[in-house]
PDB file of C-alpha atoms in Angstrom:
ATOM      1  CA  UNK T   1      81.376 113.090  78.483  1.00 48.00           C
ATOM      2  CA  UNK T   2      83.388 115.721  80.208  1.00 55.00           C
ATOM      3  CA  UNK T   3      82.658 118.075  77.516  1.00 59.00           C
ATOM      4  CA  UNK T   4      78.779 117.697  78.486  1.00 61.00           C
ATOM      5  CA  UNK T   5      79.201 118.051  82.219  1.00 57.00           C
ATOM      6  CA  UNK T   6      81.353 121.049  81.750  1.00 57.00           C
ATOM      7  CA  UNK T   7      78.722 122.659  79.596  1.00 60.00           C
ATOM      8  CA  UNK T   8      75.981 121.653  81.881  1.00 63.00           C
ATOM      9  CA  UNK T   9      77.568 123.309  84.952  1.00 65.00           C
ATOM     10  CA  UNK T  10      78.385 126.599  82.941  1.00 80.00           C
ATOM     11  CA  UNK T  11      75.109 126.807  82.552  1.00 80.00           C
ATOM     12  CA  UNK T  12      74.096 126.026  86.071  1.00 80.00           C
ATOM     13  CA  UNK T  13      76.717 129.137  87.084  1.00 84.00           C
ATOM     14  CA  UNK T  14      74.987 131.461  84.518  1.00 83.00           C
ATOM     15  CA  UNK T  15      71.146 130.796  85.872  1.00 86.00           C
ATOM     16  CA  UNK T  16      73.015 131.173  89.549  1.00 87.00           C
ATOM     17  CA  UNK T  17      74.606 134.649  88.839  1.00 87.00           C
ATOM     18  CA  UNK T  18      71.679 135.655  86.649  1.00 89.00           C
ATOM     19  CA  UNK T  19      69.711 135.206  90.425  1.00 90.00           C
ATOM     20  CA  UNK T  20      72.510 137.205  91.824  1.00 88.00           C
ATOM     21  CA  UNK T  21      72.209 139.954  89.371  1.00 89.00           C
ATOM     22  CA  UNK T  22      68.273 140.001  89.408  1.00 91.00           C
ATOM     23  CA  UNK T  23      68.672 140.315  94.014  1.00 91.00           C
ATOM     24  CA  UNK T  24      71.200 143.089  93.446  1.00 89.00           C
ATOM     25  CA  UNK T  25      68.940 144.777  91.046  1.00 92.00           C
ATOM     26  CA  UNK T  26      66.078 144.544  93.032  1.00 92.00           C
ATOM     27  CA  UNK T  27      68.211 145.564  96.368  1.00 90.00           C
ATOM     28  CA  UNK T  28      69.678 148.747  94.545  1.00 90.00           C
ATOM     29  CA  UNK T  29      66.296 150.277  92.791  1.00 93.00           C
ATOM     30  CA  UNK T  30      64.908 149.470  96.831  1.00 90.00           C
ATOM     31  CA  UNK T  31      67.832 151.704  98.364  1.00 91.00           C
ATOM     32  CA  UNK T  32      67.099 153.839  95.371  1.00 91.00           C
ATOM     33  CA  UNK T  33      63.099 154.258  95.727  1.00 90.00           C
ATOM     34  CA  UNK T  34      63.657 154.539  99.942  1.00 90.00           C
ATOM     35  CA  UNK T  35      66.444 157.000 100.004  1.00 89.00           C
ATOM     36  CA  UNK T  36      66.803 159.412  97.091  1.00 89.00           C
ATOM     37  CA  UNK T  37      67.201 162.610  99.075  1.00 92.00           C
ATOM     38  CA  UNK T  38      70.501 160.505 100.665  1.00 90.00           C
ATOM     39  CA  UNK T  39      71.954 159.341  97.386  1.00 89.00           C
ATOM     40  CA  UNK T  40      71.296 162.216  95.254  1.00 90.00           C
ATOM     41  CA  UNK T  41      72.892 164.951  98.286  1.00 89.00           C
ATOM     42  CA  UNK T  42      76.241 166.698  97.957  1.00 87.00           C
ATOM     43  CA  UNK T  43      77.755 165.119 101.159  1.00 86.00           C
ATOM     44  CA  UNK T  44      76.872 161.985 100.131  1.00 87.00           C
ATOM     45  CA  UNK T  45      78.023 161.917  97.280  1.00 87.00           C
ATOM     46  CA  UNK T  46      81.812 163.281  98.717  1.00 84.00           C
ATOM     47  CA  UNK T  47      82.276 160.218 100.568  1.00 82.00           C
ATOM     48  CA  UNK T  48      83.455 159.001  97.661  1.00 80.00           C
ATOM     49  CA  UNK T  49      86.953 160.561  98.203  1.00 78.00           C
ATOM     50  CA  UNK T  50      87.303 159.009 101.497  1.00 74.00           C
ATOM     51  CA  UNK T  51      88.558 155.291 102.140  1.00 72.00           C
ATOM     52  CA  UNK T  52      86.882 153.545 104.788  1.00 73.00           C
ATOM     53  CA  UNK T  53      88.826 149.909 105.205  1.00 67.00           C
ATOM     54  CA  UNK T  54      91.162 148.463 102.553  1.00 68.00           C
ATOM     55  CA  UNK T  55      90.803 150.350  99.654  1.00 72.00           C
ATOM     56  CA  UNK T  56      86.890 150.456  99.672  1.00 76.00           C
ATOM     57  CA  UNK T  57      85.281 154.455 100.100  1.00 82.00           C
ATOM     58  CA  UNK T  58      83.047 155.126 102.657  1.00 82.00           C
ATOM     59  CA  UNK T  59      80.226 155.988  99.856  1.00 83.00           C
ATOM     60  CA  UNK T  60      80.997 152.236  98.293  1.00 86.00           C
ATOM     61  CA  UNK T  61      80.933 150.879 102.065  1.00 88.00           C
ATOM     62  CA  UNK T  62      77.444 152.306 103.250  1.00 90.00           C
ATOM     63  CA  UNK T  63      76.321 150.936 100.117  1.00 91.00           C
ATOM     64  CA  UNK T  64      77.479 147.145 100.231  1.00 90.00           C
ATOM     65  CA  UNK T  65      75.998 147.801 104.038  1.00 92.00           C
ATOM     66  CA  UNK T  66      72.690 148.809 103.496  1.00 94.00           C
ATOM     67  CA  UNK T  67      72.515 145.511 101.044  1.00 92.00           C
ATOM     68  CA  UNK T  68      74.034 143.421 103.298  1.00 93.00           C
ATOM     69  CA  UNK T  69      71.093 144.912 106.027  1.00 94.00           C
ATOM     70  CA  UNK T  70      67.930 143.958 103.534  1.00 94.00           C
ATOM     71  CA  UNK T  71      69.450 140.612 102.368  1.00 92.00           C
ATOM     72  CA  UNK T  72      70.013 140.066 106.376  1.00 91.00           C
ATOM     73  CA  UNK T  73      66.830 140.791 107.161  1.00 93.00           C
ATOM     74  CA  UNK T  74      64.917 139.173 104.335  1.00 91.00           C
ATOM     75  CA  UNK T  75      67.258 135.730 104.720  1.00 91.00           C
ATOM     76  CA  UNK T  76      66.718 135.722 107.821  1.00 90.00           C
ATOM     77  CA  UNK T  77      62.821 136.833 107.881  1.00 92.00           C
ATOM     78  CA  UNK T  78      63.404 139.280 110.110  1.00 89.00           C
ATOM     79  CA  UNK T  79      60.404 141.797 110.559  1.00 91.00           C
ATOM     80  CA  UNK T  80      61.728 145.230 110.160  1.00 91.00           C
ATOM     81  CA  UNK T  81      60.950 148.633 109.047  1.00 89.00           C
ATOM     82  CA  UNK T  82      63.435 148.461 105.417  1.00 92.00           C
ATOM     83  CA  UNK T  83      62.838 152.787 105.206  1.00 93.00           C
ATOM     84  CA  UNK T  84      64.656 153.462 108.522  1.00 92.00           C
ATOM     85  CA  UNK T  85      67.624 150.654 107.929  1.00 94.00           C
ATOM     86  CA  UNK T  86      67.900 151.399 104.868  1.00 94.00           C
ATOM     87  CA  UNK T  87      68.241 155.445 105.668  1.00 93.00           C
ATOM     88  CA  UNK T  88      70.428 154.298 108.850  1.00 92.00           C
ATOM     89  CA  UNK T  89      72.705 151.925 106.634  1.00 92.00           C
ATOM     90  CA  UNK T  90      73.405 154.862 104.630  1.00 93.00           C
ATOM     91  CA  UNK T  91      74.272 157.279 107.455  1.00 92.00           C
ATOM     92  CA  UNK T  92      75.679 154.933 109.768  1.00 88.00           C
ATOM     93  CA  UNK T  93      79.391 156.555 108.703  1.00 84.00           C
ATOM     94  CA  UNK T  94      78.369 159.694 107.704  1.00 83.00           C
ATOM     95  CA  UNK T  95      81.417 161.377 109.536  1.00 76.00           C
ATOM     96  CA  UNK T  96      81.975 163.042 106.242  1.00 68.00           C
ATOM     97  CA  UNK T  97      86.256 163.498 106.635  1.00 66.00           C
ATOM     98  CA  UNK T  98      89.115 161.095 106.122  1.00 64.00           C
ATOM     99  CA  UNK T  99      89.905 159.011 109.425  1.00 56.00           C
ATOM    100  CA  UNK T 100      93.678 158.425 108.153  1.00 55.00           C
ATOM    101  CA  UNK T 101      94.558 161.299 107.916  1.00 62.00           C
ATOM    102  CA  UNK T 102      95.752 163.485 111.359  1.00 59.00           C
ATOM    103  CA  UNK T 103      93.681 167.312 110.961  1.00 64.00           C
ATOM    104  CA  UNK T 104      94.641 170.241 112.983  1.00 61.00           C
ATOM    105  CA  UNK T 105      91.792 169.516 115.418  1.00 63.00           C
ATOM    106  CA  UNK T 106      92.026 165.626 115.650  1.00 59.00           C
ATOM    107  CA  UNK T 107      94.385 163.118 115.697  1.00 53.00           C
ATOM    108  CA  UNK T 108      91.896 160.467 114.562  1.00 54.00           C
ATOM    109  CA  UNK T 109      93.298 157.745 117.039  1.00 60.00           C
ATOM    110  CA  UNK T 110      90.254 156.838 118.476  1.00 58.00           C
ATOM    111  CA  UNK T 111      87.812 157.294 115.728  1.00 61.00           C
ATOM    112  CA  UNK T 112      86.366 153.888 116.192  1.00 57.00           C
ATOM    113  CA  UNK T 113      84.595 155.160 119.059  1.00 56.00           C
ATOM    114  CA  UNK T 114      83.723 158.848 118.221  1.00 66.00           C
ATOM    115  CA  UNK T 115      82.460 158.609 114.576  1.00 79.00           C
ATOM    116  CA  UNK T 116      78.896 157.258 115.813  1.00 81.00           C
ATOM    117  CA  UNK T 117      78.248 160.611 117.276  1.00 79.00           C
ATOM    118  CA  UNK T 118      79.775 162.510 114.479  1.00 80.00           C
ATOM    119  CA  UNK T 119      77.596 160.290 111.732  1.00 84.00           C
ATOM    120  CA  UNK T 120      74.859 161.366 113.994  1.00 86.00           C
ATOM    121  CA  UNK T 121      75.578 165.362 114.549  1.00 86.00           C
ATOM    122  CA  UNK T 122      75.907 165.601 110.437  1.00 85.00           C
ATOM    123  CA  UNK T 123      73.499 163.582 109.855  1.00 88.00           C
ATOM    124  CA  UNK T 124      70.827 164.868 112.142  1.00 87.00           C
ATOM    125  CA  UNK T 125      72.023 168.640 110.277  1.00 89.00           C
ATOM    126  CA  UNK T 126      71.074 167.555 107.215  1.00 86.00           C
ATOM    127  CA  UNK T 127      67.908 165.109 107.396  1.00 90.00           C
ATOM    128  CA  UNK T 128      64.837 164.785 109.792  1.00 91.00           C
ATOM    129  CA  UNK T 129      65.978 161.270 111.593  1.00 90.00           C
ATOM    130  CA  UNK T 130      63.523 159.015 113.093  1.00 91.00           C
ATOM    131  CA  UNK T 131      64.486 157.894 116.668  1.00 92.00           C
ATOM    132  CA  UNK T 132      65.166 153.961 114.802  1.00 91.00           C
ATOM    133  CA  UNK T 133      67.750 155.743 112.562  1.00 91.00           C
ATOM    134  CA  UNK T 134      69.545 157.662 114.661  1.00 89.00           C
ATOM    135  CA  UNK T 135      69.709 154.636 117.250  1.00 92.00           C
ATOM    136  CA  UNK T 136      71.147 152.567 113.769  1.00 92.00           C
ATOM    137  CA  UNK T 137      73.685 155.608 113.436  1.00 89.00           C
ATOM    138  CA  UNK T 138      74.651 155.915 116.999  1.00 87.00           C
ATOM    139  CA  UNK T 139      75.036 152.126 118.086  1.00 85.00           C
ATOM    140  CA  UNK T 140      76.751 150.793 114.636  1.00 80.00           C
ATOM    141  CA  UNK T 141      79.996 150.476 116.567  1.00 81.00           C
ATOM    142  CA  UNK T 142      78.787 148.225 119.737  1.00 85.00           C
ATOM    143  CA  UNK T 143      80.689 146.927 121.824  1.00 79.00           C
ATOM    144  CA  UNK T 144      82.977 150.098 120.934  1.00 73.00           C
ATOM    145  CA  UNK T 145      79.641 151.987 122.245  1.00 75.00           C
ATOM    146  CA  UNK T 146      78.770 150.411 125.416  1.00 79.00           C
ATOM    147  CA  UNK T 147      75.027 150.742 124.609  1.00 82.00           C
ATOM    148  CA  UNK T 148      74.037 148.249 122.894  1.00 85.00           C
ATOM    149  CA  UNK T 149      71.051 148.663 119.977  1.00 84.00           C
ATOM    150  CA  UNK T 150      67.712 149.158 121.016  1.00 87.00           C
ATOM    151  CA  UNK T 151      66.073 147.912 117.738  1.00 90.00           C
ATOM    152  CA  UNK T 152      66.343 145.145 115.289  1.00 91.00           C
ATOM    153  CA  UNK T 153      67.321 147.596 112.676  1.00 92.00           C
ATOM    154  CA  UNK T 154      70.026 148.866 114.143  1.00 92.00           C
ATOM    155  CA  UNK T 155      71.079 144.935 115.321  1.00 94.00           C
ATOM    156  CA  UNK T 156      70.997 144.513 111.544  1.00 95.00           C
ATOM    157  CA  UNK T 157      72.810 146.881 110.853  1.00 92.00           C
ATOM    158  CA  UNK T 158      75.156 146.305 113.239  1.00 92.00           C
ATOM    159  CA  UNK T 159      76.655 142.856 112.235  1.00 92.00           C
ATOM    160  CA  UNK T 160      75.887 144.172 108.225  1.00 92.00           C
ATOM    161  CA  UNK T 161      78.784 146.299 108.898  1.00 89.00           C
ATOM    162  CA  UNK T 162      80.838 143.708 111.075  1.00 88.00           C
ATOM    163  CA  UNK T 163      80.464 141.494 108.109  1.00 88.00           C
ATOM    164  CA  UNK T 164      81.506 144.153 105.240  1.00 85.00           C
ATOM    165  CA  UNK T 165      83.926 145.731 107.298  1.00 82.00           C
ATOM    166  CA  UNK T 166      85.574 142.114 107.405  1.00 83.00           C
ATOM    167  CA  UNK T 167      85.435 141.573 104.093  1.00 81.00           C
ATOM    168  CA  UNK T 168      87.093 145.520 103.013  1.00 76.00           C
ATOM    169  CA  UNK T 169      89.961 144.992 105.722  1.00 78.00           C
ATOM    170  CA  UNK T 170      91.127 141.286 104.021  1.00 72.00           C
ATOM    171  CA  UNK T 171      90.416 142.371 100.483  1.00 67.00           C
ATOM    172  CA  UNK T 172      87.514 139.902  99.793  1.00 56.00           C
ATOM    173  CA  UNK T 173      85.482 143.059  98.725  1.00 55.00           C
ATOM    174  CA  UNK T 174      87.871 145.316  96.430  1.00 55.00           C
ATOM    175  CA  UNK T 175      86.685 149.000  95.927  1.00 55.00           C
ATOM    176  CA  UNK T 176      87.631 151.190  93.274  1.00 54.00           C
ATOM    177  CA  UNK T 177      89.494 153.439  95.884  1.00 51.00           C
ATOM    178  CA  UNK T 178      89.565 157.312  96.220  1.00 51.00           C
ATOM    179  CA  UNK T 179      93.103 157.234  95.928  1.00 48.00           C
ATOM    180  CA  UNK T 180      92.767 157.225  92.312  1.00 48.00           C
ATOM    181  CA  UNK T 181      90.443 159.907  92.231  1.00 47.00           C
ATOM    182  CA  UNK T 182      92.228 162.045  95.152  1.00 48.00           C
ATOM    183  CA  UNK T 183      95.483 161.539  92.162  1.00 44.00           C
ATOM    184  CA  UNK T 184      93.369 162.317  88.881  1.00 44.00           C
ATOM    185  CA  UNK T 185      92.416 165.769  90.729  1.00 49.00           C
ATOM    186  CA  UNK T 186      96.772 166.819  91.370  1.00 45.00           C
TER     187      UNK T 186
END
């Protein structure tokens, strides 16, 4: 008898994470087909050697945050335009240097409160922003920005990187880390 319910629930757990893997699918080819420009660009792409909380990378952050934003918004039912928070998601720490580290120009103390700007300047550089996006990029960090959000994208986003950032600083989501890869390169 035990036998039986054990195999019945293993089952159960492989039609649930099949569901799982079929959401994330669908999620990432979304991300994919929205922002290609963004995930295929050389600045992009170097987040990867920077660690944003725990030992997650920025690049691996954005990502879980922009999936976090559409499963958000879709839970929730939440009428939204999925281009622009998907795009914001992606630039909403796109500060493009390591906030650990002390540089000759910046101590880095209080980066909590100036990255939204810097996301924004490098950001703004490098694509054409809609005004929805660069509010997402600009108000990520409220109440660290005083202004709140002005849109329910960049609300979204908002508590989709609360939530991640949560789960990176107590190690509930593990990233591959850019230590590794800063110590392959010496």
């Amino acid at each position: 008898m035990e036998n039986r319910y054990y195999r019945l629930r293993t089952k159960r757990q492989a039609r649930r994470w099949q569901r799982k893997l079929e959401r994330f699918r669908r999620i990432q080819k979304l991300i994919e087909m929205e922002a290609p420009e963004i995930l295929e660009s050389e600045n992009f792409r170097r987040m990867k050697e920077y660690i944003q909380h725990g030992d997650m990378t920025v690049n691996a952050h954005v990502m879980d945050v922009a999936r976090y934003s559409i499963a958000f918004s879709e839970r929730l039912h939440i009428p939204c335009s999925r281009r622009e928070l998907i795009r914001g998601a992606l630039l909403h720490d796109y500060f493009l240097y390591d906030w650990h580290i002390p540089d000759e120009e910046h101590s880095h103390k209080l980066h909590g409160f100036y990255h939204p700007g810097i996301a924004l300047r490098n950001a703004s550089r490098e694509y054409k922003l809609t005004e929805r996006e660069k509010n997402i990029i600009r108000r990520h960090m409220w109440p660290l920005t005083l202004v709140p959000p002005a849109c329910r994208e960049a609300w979204i986003v908002t508590i989709a990187d609360k939530w991640c950032s949560l789960l990176e600083t107590i190690y509930i989501h593990r990233g591959h880390g850019a230590v590794l890869a800063k110590l392959r390169k010496d």
